[in-house]
C-alpha positions as a LaTeX table, in Angstrom:
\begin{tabular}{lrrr}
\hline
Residue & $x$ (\AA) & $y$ (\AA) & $z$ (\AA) \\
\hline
Unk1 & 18.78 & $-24.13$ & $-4.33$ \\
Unk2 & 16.11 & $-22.50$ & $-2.32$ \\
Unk3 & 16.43 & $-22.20$ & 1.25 \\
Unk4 & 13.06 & $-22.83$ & 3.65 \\
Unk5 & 12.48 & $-18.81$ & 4.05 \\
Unk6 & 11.76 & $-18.76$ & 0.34 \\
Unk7 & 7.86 & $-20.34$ & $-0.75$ \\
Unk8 & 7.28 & $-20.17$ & $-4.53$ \\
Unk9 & 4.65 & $-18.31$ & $-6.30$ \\
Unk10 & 4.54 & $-19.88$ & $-9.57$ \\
Unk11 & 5.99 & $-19.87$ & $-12.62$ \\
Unk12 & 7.81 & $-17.19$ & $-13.81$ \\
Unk13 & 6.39 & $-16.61$ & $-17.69$ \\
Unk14 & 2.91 & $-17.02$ & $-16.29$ \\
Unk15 & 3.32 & $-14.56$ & $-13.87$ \\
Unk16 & 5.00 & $-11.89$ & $-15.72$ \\
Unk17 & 1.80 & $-10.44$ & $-17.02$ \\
Unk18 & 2.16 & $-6.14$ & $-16.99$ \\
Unk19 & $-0.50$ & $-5.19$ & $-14.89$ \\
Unk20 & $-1.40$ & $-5.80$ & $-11.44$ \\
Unk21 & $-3.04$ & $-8.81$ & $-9.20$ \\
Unk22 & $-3.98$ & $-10.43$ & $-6.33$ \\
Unk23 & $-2.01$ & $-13.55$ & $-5.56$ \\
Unk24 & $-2.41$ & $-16.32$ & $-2.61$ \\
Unk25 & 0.21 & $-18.02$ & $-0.42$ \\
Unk26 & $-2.09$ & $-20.00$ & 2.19 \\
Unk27 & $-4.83$ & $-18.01$ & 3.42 \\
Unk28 & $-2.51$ & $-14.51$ & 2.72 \\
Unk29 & $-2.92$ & $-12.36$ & 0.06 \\
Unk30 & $-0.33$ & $-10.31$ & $-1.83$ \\
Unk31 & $-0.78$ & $-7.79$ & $-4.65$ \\
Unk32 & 1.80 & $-8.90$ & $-7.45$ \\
Unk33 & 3.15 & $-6.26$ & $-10.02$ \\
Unk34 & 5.26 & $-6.32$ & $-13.18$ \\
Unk35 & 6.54 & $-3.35$ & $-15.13$ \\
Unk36 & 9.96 & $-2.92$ & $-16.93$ \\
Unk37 & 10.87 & $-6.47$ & $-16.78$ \\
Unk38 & 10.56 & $-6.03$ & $-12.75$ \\
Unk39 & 8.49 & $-7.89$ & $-10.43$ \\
Unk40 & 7.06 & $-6.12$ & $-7.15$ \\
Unk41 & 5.42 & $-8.21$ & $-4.22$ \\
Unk42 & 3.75 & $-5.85$ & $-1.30$ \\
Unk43 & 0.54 & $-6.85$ & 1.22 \\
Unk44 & $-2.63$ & $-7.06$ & 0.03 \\
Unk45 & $-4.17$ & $-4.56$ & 2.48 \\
Unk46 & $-4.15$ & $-0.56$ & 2.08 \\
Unk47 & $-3.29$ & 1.22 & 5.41 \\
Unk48 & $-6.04$ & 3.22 & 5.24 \\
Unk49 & $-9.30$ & 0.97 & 5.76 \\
Unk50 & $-8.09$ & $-2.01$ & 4.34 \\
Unk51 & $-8.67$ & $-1.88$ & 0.32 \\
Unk52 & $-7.36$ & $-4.57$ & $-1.50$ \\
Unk53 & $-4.46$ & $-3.29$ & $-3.09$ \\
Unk54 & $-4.39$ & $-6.14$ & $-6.02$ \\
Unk55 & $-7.44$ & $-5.01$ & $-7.15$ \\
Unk56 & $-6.09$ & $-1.47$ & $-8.03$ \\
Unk57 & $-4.47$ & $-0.40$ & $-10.68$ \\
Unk58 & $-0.78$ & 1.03 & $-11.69$ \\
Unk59 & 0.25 & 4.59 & $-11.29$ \\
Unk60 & 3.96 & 4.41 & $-12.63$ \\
Unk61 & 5.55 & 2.97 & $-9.92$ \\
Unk62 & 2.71 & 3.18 & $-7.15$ \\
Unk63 & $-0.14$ & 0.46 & $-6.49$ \\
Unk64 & $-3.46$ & 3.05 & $-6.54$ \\
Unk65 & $-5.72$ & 1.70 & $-3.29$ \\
Unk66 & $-9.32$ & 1.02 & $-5.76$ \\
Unk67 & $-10.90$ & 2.14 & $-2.49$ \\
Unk68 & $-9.34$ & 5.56 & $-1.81$ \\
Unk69 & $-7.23$ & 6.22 & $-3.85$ \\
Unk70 & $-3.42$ & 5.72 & $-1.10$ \\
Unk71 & $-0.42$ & 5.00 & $-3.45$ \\
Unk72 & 2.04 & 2.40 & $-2.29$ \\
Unk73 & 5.73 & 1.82 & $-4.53$ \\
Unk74 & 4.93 & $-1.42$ & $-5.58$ \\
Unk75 & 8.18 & $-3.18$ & $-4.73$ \\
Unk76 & 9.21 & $-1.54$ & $-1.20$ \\
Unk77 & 5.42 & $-0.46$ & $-0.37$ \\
Unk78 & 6.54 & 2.80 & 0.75 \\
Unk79 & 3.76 & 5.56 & 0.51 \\
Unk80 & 3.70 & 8.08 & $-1.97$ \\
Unk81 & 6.53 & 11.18 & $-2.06$ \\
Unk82 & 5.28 & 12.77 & 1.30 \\
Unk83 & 3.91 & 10.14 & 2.82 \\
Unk84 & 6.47 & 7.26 & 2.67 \\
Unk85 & 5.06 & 6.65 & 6.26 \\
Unk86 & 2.23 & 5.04 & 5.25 \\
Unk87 & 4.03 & 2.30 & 4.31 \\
Unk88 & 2.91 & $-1.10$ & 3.82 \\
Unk89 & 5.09 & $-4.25$ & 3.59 \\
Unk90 & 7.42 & $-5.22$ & 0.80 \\
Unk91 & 8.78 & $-8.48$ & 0.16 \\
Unk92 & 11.79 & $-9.75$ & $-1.47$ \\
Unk93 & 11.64 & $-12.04$ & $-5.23$ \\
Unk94 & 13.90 & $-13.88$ & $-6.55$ \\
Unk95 & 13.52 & $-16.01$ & $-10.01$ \\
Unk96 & 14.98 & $-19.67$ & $-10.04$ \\
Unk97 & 14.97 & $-22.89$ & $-12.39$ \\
Unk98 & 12.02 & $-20.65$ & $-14.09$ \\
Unk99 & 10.26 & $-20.26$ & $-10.95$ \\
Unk100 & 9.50 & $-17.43$ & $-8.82$ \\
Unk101 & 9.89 & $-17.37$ & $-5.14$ \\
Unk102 & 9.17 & $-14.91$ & $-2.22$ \\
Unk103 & 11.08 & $-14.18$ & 1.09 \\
Unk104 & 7.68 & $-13.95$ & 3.56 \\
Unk105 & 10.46 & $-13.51$ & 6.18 \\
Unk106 & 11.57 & $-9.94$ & 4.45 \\
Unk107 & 8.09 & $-8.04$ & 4.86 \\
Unk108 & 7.63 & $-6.14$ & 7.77 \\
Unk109 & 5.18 & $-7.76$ & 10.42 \\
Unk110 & 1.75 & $-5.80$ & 10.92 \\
Unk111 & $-0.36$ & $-6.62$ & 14.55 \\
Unk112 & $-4.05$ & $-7.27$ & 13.36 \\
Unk113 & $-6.68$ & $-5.11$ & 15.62 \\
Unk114 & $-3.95$ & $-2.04$ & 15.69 \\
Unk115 & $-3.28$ & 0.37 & 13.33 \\
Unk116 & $-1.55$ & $-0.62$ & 10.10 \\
Unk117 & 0.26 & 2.66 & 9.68 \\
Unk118 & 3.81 & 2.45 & 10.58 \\
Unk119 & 3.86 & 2.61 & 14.49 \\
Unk120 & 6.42 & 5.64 & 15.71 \\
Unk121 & 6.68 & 8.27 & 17.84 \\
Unk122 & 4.81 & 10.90 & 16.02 \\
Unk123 & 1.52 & 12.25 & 16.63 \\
Unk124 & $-1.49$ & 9.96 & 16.11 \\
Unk125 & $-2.44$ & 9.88 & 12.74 \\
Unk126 & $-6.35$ & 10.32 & 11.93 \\
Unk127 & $-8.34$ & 9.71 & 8.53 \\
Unk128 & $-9.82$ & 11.40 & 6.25 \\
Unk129 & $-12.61$ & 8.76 & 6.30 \\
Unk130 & $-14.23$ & 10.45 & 9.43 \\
Unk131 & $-16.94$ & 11.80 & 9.82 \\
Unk132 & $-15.14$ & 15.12 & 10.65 \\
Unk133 & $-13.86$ & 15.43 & 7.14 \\
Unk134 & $-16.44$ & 15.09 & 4.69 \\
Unk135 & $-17.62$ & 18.80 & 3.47 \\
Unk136 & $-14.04$ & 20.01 & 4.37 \\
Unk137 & $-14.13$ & 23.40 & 3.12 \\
Unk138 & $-11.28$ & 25.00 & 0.76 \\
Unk139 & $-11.36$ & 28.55 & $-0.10$ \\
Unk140 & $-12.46$ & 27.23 & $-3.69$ \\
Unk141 & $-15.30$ & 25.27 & $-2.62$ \\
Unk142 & $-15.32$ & 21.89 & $-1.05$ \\
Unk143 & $-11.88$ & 20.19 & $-1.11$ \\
Unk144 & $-11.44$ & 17.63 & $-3.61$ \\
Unk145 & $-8.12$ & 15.95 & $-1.47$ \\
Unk146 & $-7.90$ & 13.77 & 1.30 \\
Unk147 & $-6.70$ & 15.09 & 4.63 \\
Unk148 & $-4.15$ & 13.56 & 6.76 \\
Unk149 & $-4.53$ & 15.35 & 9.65 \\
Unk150 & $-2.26$ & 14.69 & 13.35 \\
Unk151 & $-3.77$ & 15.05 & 16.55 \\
Unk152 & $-2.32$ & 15.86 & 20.35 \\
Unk153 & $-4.85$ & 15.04 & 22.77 \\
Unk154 & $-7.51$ & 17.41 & 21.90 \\
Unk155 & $-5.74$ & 20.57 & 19.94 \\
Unk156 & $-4.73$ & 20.16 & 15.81 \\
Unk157 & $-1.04$ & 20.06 & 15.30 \\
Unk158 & $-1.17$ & 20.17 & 11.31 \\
Unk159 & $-3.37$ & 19.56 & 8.22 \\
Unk160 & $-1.86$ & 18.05 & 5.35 \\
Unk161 & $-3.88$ & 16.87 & 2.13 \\
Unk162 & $-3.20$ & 14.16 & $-0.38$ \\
Unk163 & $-4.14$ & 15.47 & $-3.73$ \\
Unk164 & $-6.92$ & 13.04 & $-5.54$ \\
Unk165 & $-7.36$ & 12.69 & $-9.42$ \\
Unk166 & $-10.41$ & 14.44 & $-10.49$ \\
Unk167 & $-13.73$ & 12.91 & $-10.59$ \\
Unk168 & $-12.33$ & 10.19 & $-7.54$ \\
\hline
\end{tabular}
């Protein structure tokens, strides 16, 4: 039997469809994978300016962000290899009596109005969004990656980039 942490999504034939969606539980929205005979429940929202992550598509493993591009594991919403930071939250399925449930108590909580990025101790985390960014220069022309760049008050600590797929 189900306990009252667990809220069910829907049937479990119906919503084993490979591919990826957007799926409702009240007024939330949750981007639903299958692959391999797996399920994979994470938030709807991307990190970086709030793409809808349902809406993507499926890069092995990762939910690709339609927006921008950000990867997210689509079972534990961990960011890509290298940025596992960037994680968004992951929620625990289980099937029963042909039904599929979710744990909304398993996801990690996000405050609306702050920063969606994991919240730590290192430096504050800027994107590559800004206005700063756009025409970044490689020595091969303009870059064709996103930045992920950390700032300390007003001096650059270190410039990372996020490789894109061509033509993104």
């Amino acid at each position: 039997m189900v306990d009252a942490n667990w809220v069910e999504l829907g049937d479990v034939n119906e919503l084993r469809e490979p591919g990826l969606r957007v799926v409702e539980i009240g007024k939330r929205k949750f981007a639903l994978s299958f692959k391999d005979g797996q399920c994979g429940l994470i938030d709807n929202v991307c990190n970086h300016v709030g793409g809808p992550l349902g809406e993507g598509k499926l890069d092995g493993d990762y939910v690709v962000c339609p927006w921008h591009h950000w990867k997210f594991h689509r079972c534990t919403g961990e960011g890509e290899p290298g940025f596992e930071e960037d994680k968004v939250p992951g929620f625990t399925l289980k099937e029963e009596g042909g039904k599929l449930f979710v744990d909304l108590n398993s996801g990690t909580n996000r405050i609306v109005g702050i920063s969606t990025t994991a919240m730590d101790a290192k430096p504050t985390r800027c994107s590559a969004g800004q206005p700063w960014s756009r025409g970044l220069q490689s020595p091969h022309g303009k870059a064709r990656r996103r930045a992920t760049l950390w700032a300390t008050s007003y001096s650059w600590v270190c410039l990372r980039f996020r490789s894109l797929p061509l033509g993104a």
